[in-house]
Amino acid sequence: MRILFHIARAAALTLGMLSLGGVSHAQMPPLKAGFVYIGPTGDHGWTYAHDQARKAIESRFGGRVQTTFVENVPVTADAERVIRDLALKGHKIIFATSFGYMNAVEKVSRQFPNTVFMHATGYKTGKNYGIYDVRTYEGTYMLGVVAGKMSKSGKLGVVGSTPIPEVIRNINAFTLGARSVNPAASTRVIWVNSWFDPGKEREAALALISQGADVLMQNTDSPAVVQTAQEKGVYAFGWNSDMTQFGGKAQLAASRLHWDVIYQQEIEKVLANNWKTVDLWYGVKEGAVNIEQFGSAVPEEIQKLALDRRDAIKIGKLHPFTGPLKDNNGKEMLAAGKVMADADLRKMSVYVEGVEGSVPK
């Protein structure tokens, strides 16, 4: 697998070399921020969303920040090597954007105590090592509301990546959203055991469609599911980004992730020399998650319903995981009126009622 290093600097840095009032901006070296990606920046999914955020913060900071990104970094010894190399090259904050990098980040962070390390979707922290995530389940809940209204069969399909709590949460929230408007809706999941494998994603989508699913969601990174839905005349959703260009008739909406909210905040702290260990989990409230790019097939009243749910989440009137909740074996997960704690959300390992089958072990 090719691992590519890219260094980018905003045009403002060049302009900043012009002297103003006798002080040259060129004498003030920019903060170097590194980004480590699991997939290609052109996946139009997870990595694409992170890279769009990188570009956004680079534009906002201008000559004060220089970014480097490394794409296609597998969860092997290569990850540790890449992260260490970024630290050796003077990057003062490094964002490792995939769960599988956790142990590598933990190890390298101990070797570079003056560098800040931020790991996405993990659970380990240290003195110079923080974690961050976005509440993707809020987005999938809203997609579920749309799916439940738009499905004619009541059969929904999800192309799953790998069965970790994050993905199980998303599947469950999607199902809860759908069943909130169509109690008879059900969800079937096919796992591809990969974050980015267009061929397997397409095969899974075709299998779900053959089993009667007329609305698909994915927790994988390529646009293959949307493309397949377009080809077969069913509906799907953009995942992490707008995928309209791959299926203009198929895409009902997109769950968009705005990682720049976090990146800007943490880089500002490093620039101000006041960074401290953080455990961030941002969602609709903070502007990190949104439902966007509704397709023309979605009636205005359904769009409004989804947006009303979004607004309720934003002000704390709605939480997707509010009891009573049962798992798909009928066992109580949450009592009536209770809201699931973050600690329990983070270790979710079973399907809710309405999802068929069981989570792979």
CSV table of C-alpha atoms in Angstrom, one decimal:
chain,number,residue,atom,x,y,z
A,1,MET,CA,0.0,0.0,0.0
A,2,ARG,CA,1.3,3.4,-0.9
A,3,ILE,CA,1.7,5.9,1.9
A,4,LEU,CA,1.8,9.5,0.6
A,5,PHE,CA,3.2,12.5,2.4
A,6,HIS,CA,1.9,15.9,1.5
A,7,ILE,CA,2.9,19.3,2.8
A,8,ALA,CA,0.5,22.2,2.3
A,9,ARG,CA,0.7,25.9,3.2
A,10,ALA,CA,-1.8,28.6,2.6
A,11,ALA,CA,-1.0,31.2,0.0
A,12,ALA,CA,-1.2,33.7,2.9
A,13,LEU,CA,2.2,32.4,4.1
A,14,THR,CA,3.8,33.7,1.0
A,15,LEU,CA,2.1,37.0,1.3
A,16,GLY,CA,3.1,37.1,5.0
A,17,MET,CA,6.7,37.3,4.0
A,18,LEU,CA,6.1,40.9,3.0
A,19,SER,CA,7.5,43.1,5.8
A,20,LEU,CA,5.0,45.2,7.7
A,21,GLY,CA,6.1,47.9,10.1
A,22,GLY,CA,9.6,46.5,10.1
A,23,VAL,CA,8.5,43.0,11.3
A,24,SER,CA,8.7,40.2,8.7
A,25,HIS,CA,6.1,37.4,9.1
A,26,ALA,CA,8.7,35.1,7.6
A,27,GLN,CA,10.6,35.4,10.8
A,28,MET,CA,7.7,33.8,12.7
A,29,PRO,CA,7.7,30.1,11.6
A,30,PRO,CA,4.2,28.6,11.3
A,31,LEU,CA,2.9,26.0,13.6
A,32,LYS,CA,3.2,22.6,11.9
A,33,ALA,CA,0.2,20.3,12.2
A,34,GLY,CA,0.2,16.8,11.0
A,35,PHE,CA,-2.8,14.6,9.9
A,36,VAL,CA,-2.6,10.8,9.6
A,37,TYR,CA,-5.3,9.2,7.4
A,38,ILE,CA,-6.5,5.6,7.1
A,39,GLY,CA,-7.7,6.0,3.5
A,40,PRO,CA,-7.2,8.2,0.5
A,41,THR,CA,-8.3,11.8,0.6
A,42,GLY,CA,-10.5,11.1,-2.4
A,43,ASP,CA,-12.6,8.5,-0.7
A,44,HIS,CA,-15.5,11.0,-0.5
A,45,GLY,CA,-16.1,9.6,3.0
A,46,TRP,CA,-14.3,9.6,6.3
A,47,THR,CA,-10.9,10.7,5.1
A,48,TYR,CA,-12.3,13.2,2.7
A,49,ALA,CA,-14.2,14.8,5.6
A,50,HIS,CA,-11.1,15.1,7.7
A,51,ASP,CA,-9.1,16.5,4.8
A,52,GLN,CA,-11.8,19.1,4.0
A,53,ALA,CA,-11.5,20.2,7.6
A,54,ARG,CA,-7.7,20.4,7.4
A,55,LYS,CA,-8.1,22.7,4.4
A,56,ALA,CA,-10.6,24.8,6.2
A,57,ILE,CA,-8.4,25.4,9.2
A,58,GLU,CA,-5.3,26.0,7.1
A,59,SER,CA,-7.3,28.7,5.3
A,60,ARG,CA,-8.5,30.3,8.5
A,61,PHE,CA,-5.1,30.4,10.1
A,62,GLY,CA,-3.3,31.5,7.0
A,63,GLY,CA,0.5,31.8,7.5
A,64,ARG,CA,0.3,30.8,11.1
A,65,VAL,CA,-0.2,27.2,10.4
A,66,GLN,CA,1.4,24.7,8.0
A,67,THR,CA,-0.2,21.3,7.6
A,68,THR,CA,1.1,17.9,6.4
A,69,PHE,CA,-1.1,14.9,5.7
A,70,VAL,CA,-0.2,11.3,5.2
A,71,GLU,CA,-2.9,9.2,3.5
A,72,ASN,CA,-3.4,5.4,3.1
A,73,VAL,CA,-1.7,4.6,6.4
A,74,PRO,CA,-2.6,1.1,7.4
A,75,VAL,CA,-3.1,-0.1,11.0
A,76,THR,CA,0.2,-1.8,11.1
A,77,ALA,CA,3.7,-0.9,12.2
A,78,ASP,CA,3.6,1.7,9.4
A,79,ALA,CA,1.2,3.8,11.6
A,80,GLU,CA,3.8,4.1,14.4
A,81,ARG,CA,6.5,4.9,11.9
A,82,VAL,CA,4.5,7.6,10.2
A,83,ILE,CA,3.4,9.3,13.5
A,84,ARG,CA,6.9,9.2,14.8
A,85,ASP,CA,8.3,10.7,11.6
A,86,LEU,CA,5.8,13.6,11.8
A,87,ALA,CA,7.0,14.3,15.4
A,88,LEU,CA,10.6,14.1,14.3
A,89,LYS,CA,10.0,16.7,11.6
A,90,GLY,CA,8.7,19.2,14.1
A,91,HIS,CA,5.0,18.9,14.0
A,92,LYS,CA,3.7,20.3,17.2
A,93,ILE,CA,0.2,18.8,17.0
A,94,ILE,CA,-0.6,15.5,15.3
A,95,PHE,CA,-4.1,14.3,14.5
A,96,ALA,CA,-4.4,10.5,14.1
A,97,THR,CA,-7.8,10.0,12.5
A,98,SER,CA,-8.6,6.4,12.9
A,99,PHE,CA,-9.4,4.1,15.8
A,100,GLY,CA,-6.8,1.6,14.9
A,101,TYR,CA,-3.9,4.1,15.5
A,102,MET,CA,-4.6,4.2,19.2
A,103,ASN,CA,-1.7,2.1,20.5
A,104,ALA,CA,0.8,3.7,18.1
A,105,VAL,CA,-0.2,7.2,19.2
A,106,GLU,CA,0.1,6.2,22.9
A,107,LYS,CA,3.6,4.8,22.3
A,108,VAL,CA,4.9,7.7,20.3
A,109,SER,CA,3.4,10.4,22.5
A,110,ARG,CA,5.5,9.1,25.4
A,111,GLN,CA,8.6,9.6,23.3
A,112,PHE,CA,7.8,13.2,22.3
A,113,PRO,CA,6.5,14.9,25.5
A,114,ASN,CA,6.6,18.4,23.9
A,115,THR,CA,4.3,17.4,21.0
A,116,VAL,CA,0.5,17.3,21.3
A,117,PHE,CA,-1.2,14.1,20.0
A,118,MET,CA,-4.9,13.9,19.2
A,119,HIS,CA,-6.5,10.5,18.5
A,120,ALA,CA,-9.9,10.2,16.9
A,121,THR,CA,-12.5,7.8,18.3
A,122,GLY,CA,-10.2,6.2,20.8
A,123,TYR,CA,-10.3,6.0,24.6
A,124,LYS,CA,-6.8,6.3,25.9
A,125,THR,CA,-5.3,9.7,27.0
A,126,GLY,CA,-2.1,11.0,28.5
A,127,LYS,CA,-0.4,14.2,29.5
A,128,ASN,CA,0.2,15.3,25.9
A,129,TYR,CA,-2.3,12.9,24.4
A,130,GLY,CA,-6.0,13.7,23.9
A,131,ILE,CA,-8.9,12.1,22.2
A,132,TYR,CA,-11.7,13.4,20.1
A,133,ASP,CA,-14.8,12.2,18.3
A,134,VAL,CA,-18.1,13.4,16.8
A,135,ARG,CA,-21.5,12.0,17.7
A,136,THR,CA,-22.1,10.4,14.4
A,137,TYR,CA,-25.1,8.6,15.9
A,138,GLU,CA,-27.0,11.9,16.0
A,139,GLY,CA,-26.6,12.1,12.2
A,140,THR,CA,-27.6,8.5,11.6
A,141,TYR,CA,-30.7,9.0,13.8
A,142,MET,CA,-31.8,11.9,11.5
A,143,LEU,CA,-31.1,9.8,8.4
A,144,GLY,CA,-33.2,7.1,10.0
A,145,VAL,CA,-36.1,9.5,10.3
A,146,VAL,CA,-35.9,10.2,6.6
A,147,ALA,CA,-35.4,6.5,5.7
A,148,GLY,CA,-38.5,5.5,7.8
A,149,LYS,CA,-40.6,7.9,6.0
A,150,MET,CA,-39.3,7.2,2.5
A,151,SER,CA,-39.1,3.4,2.5
A,152,LYS,CA,-42.0,1.7,0.9
A,153,SER,CA,-41.1,-1.8,2.1
A,154,GLY,CA,-40.1,-0.9,5.6
A,155,LYS,CA,-36.9,-2.9,5.0
A,156,LEU,CA,-33.7,-0.9,5.5
A,157,GLY,CA,-30.1,-2.0,4.8
A,158,VAL,CA,-26.8,-1.0,6.3
A,159,VAL,CA,-23.4,-1.7,4.9
A,160,GLY,CA,-21.2,-1.9,8.0
A,161,SER,CA,-17.5,-1.6,8.2
A,162,THR,CA,-16.2,-3.3,11.3
A,163,PRO,CA,-18.3,-4.2,14.4
A,164,ILE,CA,-16.9,-1.7,17.0
A,165,PRO,CA,-19.1,0.3,19.3
A,166,GLU,CA,-19.0,3.4,17.1
A,167,VAL,CA,-20.5,1.6,14.2
A,168,ILE,CA,-23.0,-0.4,16.3
A,169,ARG,CA,-24.2,2.9,17.8
A,170,ASN,CA,-24.8,4.3,14.3
A,171,ILE,CA,-26.8,1.3,13.1
A,172,ASN,CA,-28.9,1.4,16.3
A,173,ALA,CA,-29.5,5.1,16.0
A,174,PHE,CA,-30.5,4.8,12.4
A,175,THR,CA,-33.0,2.1,13.3
A,176,LEU,CA,-34.4,4.1,16.2
A,177,GLY,CA,-34.9,7.1,14.0
A,178,ALA,CA,-36.7,5.0,11.4
A,179,ARG,CA,-38.9,3.2,13.9
A,180,SER,CA,-39.8,6.6,15.5
A,181,VAL,CA,-41.8,7.3,12.4
A,182,ASN,CA,-42.5,3.7,11.2
A,183,PRO,CA,-42.6,1.3,14.1
A,184,ALA,CA,-42.6,-1.7,11.7
A,185,ALA,CA,-39.3,-0.7,10.0
A,186,SER,CA,-36.5,-3.2,10.3
A,187,THR,CA,-32.8,-3.1,9.5
A,188,ARG,CA,-30.5,-5.7,8.0
A,189,VAL,CA,-26.7,-5.4,8.2
A,190,ILE,CA,-24.0,-6.8,6.0
A,191,TRP,CA,-20.4,-6.4,7.3
A,192,VAL,CA,-17.5,-5.9,4.9
A,193,ASN,CA,-14.8,-5.8,7.6
A,194,SER,CA,-13.1,-2.8,6.0
A,195,TRP,CA,-13.5,0.9,6.1
A,196,PHE,CA,-12.7,1.4,2.4
A,197,ASP,CA,-13.3,-1.4,-0.1
A,198,PRO,CA,-15.5,-0.2,-3.0
A,199,GLY,CA,-15.9,-3.7,-4.4
A,200,LYS,CA,-17.1,-5.3,-1.2
A,201,GLU,CA,-19.3,-2.3,-0.4
A,202,ARG,CA,-21.0,-2.7,-3.8
A,203,GLU,CA,-21.5,-6.5,-3.2
A,204,ALA,CA,-23.0,-5.8,0.2
A,205,ALA,CA,-25.3,-3.2,-1.2
A,206,LEU,CA,-26.5,-5.5,-4.0
A,207,ALA,CA,-27.1,-8.3,-1.5
A,208,LEU,CA,-29.2,-6.0,0.7
A,209,ILE,CA,-31.2,-4.8,-2.3
A,210,SER,CA,-31.8,-8.4,-3.3
A,211,GLN,CA,-33.2,-9.1,0.2
A,212,GLY,CA,-35.8,-6.3,-0.2
A,213,ALA,CA,-34.1,-3.2,1.3
A,214,ASP,CA,-35.2,-0.1,-0.6
A,215,VAL,CA,-33.2,2.4,1.5
A,216,LEU,CA,-29.5,1.9,2.3
A,217,MET,CA,-27.1,3.5,4.8
A,218,GLN,CA,-23.4,2.8,5.1
A,219,ASN,CA,-20.7,3.1,7.6
A,220,THR,CA,-18.0,2.7,5.0
A,221,ASP,CA,-16.0,5.4,3.2
A,222,SER,CA,-16.4,5.0,-0.6
A,223,PRO,CA,-19.4,6.2,-2.6
A,224,ALA,CA,-20.0,2.7,-3.9
A,225,VAL,CA,-23.2,2.2,-1.9
A,226,VAL,CA,-24.8,5.4,-3.3
A,227,GLN,CA,-23.6,4.5,-6.8
A,228,THR,CA,-25.2,1.0,-6.5
A,229,ALA,CA,-28.4,2.5,-5.1
A,230,GLN,CA,-28.6,4.8,-8.1
A,231,GLU,CA,-28.0,1.9,-10.5
A,232,LYS,CA,-30.7,-0.2,-8.9
A,233,GLY,CA,-33.3,2.5,-8.3
A,234,VAL,CA,-33.3,2.5,-4.5
A,235,TYR,CA,-32.4,5.2,-2.0
A,236,ALA,CA,-29.2,5.8,0.0
A,237,PHE,CA,-27.4,8.5,2.0
A,238,GLY,CA,-24.2,10.5,1.7
A,239,TRP,CA,-21.9,9.4,4.5
A,240,ASN,CA,-19.6,12.0,6.1
A,241,SER,CA,-19.9,14.1,2.9
A,242,ASP,CA,-22.3,15.0,0.1
A,243,MET,CA,-22.3,12.1,-2.4
A,244,THR,CA,-24.9,13.6,-4.8
A,245,GLN,CA,-22.4,13.5,-7.7
A,246,PHE,CA,-22.4,9.7,-7.4
A,247,GLY,CA,-26.2,9.2,-7.2
A,248,GLY,CA,-28.3,12.4,-7.6
A,249,LYS,CA,-31.5,10.4,-7.7
A,250,ALA,CA,-30.5,8.0,-5.0
A,251,GLN,CA,-29.2,10.3,-2.2
A,252,LEU,CA,-32.0,11.3,0.2
A,253,ALA,CA,-29.7,13.4,2.4
A,254,ALA,CA,-26.1,13.4,3.8
A,255,SER,CA,-24.8,13.1,7.3
A,256,ARG,CA,-22.0,15.7,7.2
A,257,LEU,CA,-19.1,15.8,9.7
A,258,HIS,CA,-17.4,19.1,10.4
A,259,TRP,CA,-14.1,18.2,12.0
A,260,ASP,CA,-12.8,21.7,11.6
A,261,VAL,CA,-14.8,22.7,14.7
A,262,ILE,CA,-12.4,20.5,16.7
A,263,TYR,CA,-9.2,21.2,14.7
A,264,GLN,CA,-9.5,24.9,14.9
A,265,GLN,CA,-10.2,24.8,18.7
A,266,GLU,CA,-7.2,22.5,19.5
A,267,ILE,CA,-4.7,24.3,17.2
A,268,GLU,CA,-5.7,27.6,18.8
A,269,LYS,CA,-4.8,26.2,22.2
A,270,VAL,CA,-1.4,25.0,21.0
A,271,LEU,CA,-0.7,28.4,19.4
A,272,ALA,CA,-1.6,30.0,22.7
A,273,ASN,CA,0.5,27.5,24.6
A,274,ASN,CA,-2.4,26.5,26.9
A,275,TRP,CA,-3.3,23.0,25.5
A,276,LYS,CA,-4.4,20.5,28.1
A,277,THR,CA,-5.5,16.9,27.8
A,278,VAL,CA,-9.0,16.7,26.4
A,279,ASP,CA,-11.7,14.1,25.8
A,280,LEU,CA,-14.0,15.7,23.2
A,281,TRP,CA,-17.2,14.3,21.8
A,282,TYR,CA,-18.9,16.9,19.7
A,283,GLY,CA,-22.2,16.7,17.9
A,284,VAL,CA,-25.1,18.7,16.5
A,285,LYS,CA,-24.9,21.1,19.5
A,286,GLU,CA,-21.3,22.1,18.7
A,287,GLY,CA,-21.9,22.2,14.9
A,288,ALA,CA,-19.8,19.1,14.3
A,289,VAL,CA,-22.7,16.9,12.9
A,290,ASN,CA,-25.5,17.9,10.6
A,291,ILE,CA,-28.0,16.6,8.1
A,292,GLU,CA,-27.6,18.3,4.7
A,293,GLN,CA,-28.0,18.0,1.0
A,294,PHE,CA,-31.6,16.7,0.9
A,295,GLY,CA,-32.4,15.0,-2.4
A,296,SER,CA,-35.2,16.2,-4.6
A,297,ALA,CA,-37.2,13.1,-3.9
A,298,VAL,CA,-37.6,14.1,-0.2
A,299,PRO,CA,-40.8,16.0,0.3
A,300,GLU,CA,-40.5,19.3,2.2
A,301,GLU,CA,-42.5,18.0,5.2
A,302,ILE,CA,-40.1,15.1,5.6
A,303,GLN,CA,-37.1,17.5,5.4
A,304,LYS,CA,-38.8,19.7,8.0
A,305,LEU,CA,-39.4,16.7,10.3
A,306,ALA,CA,-35.7,15.7,10.1
A,307,LEU,CA,-34.6,19.3,10.7
A,308,ASP,CA,-37.0,19.6,13.7
A,309,ARG,CA,-35.4,16.5,15.2
A,310,ARG,CA,-32.0,18.0,14.6
A,311,ASP,CA,-33.0,21.2,16.4
A,312,ALA,CA,-34.4,19.2,19.3
A,313,ILE,CA,-31.1,17.4,19.6
A,314,LYS,CA,-29.3,20.7,19.5
A,315,ILE,CA,-31.1,22.2,22.5
A,316,GLY,CA,-31.2,19.0,24.5
A,317,LYS,CA,-34.9,18.1,24.1
A,318,LEU,CA,-34.2,14.9,22.2
A,319,HIS,CA,-31.6,12.2,22.7
A,320,PRO,CA,-31.7,9.3,20.2
A,321,PHE,CA,-31.0,6.8,23.0
A,322,THR,CA,-33.9,7.5,25.4
A,323,GLY,CA,-35.8,4.7,27.1
A,324,PRO,CA,-37.6,2.5,27.0
A,325,LEU,CA,-35.1,0.6,24.8
A,326,LYS,CA,-34.8,-3.2,24.3
A,327,ASP,CA,-32.2,-5.1,22.4
A,328,ASN,CA,-33.3,-7.3,19.6
A,329,ASN,CA,-33.6,-10.3,21.9
A,330,GLY,CA,-36.2,-8.4,24.0
A,331,LYS,CA,-33.9,-7.7,26.9
A,332,GLU,CA,-34.2,-4.2,28.5
A,333,MET,CA,-31.4,-1.9,27.6
A,334,LEU,CA,-32.7,1.3,29.2
A,335,ALA,CA,-35.7,2.0,31.4
A,336,ALA,CA,-38.5,4.4,30.3
A,337,GLY,CA,-37.5,8.1,30.5
A,338,LYS,CA,-33.8,7.3,31.0
A,339,VAL,CA,-31.1,8.7,28.7
A,340,MET,CA,-28.2,6.4,28.0
A,341,ALA,CA,-24.9,7.7,29.5
A,342,ASP,CA,-21.9,8.4,27.3
A,343,ALA,CA,-20.0,5.6,29.1
A,344,ASP,CA,-22.6,3.1,27.9
A,345,LEU,CA,-22.9,4.6,24.5
A,346,ARG,CA,-19.1,4.1,24.1
A,347,LYS,CA,-19.2,0.4,24.8
A,348,MET,CA,-22.4,-0.5,22.9
A,349,SER,CA,-22.1,-4.1,21.7
A,350,VAL,CA,-25.6,-5.3,20.9
A,351,TYR,CA,-28.3,-4.4,18.4
A,352,VAL,CA,-31.5,-2.6,19.4
A,353,GLU,CA,-35.0,-3.9,18.7
A,354,GLY,CA,-35.6,-3.7,14.9
A,355,VAL,CA,-32.1,-4.7,13.8
A,356,GLU,CA,-32.0,-8.3,12.5
A,357,GLY,CA,-29.3,-10.8,13.4
A,358,SER,CA,-26.5,-10.4,16.0
A,359,VAL,CA,-23.3,-8.5,16.2
A,360,PRO,CA,-20.3,-10.6,15.0
A,361,LYS,CA,-18.0,-11.6,17.7
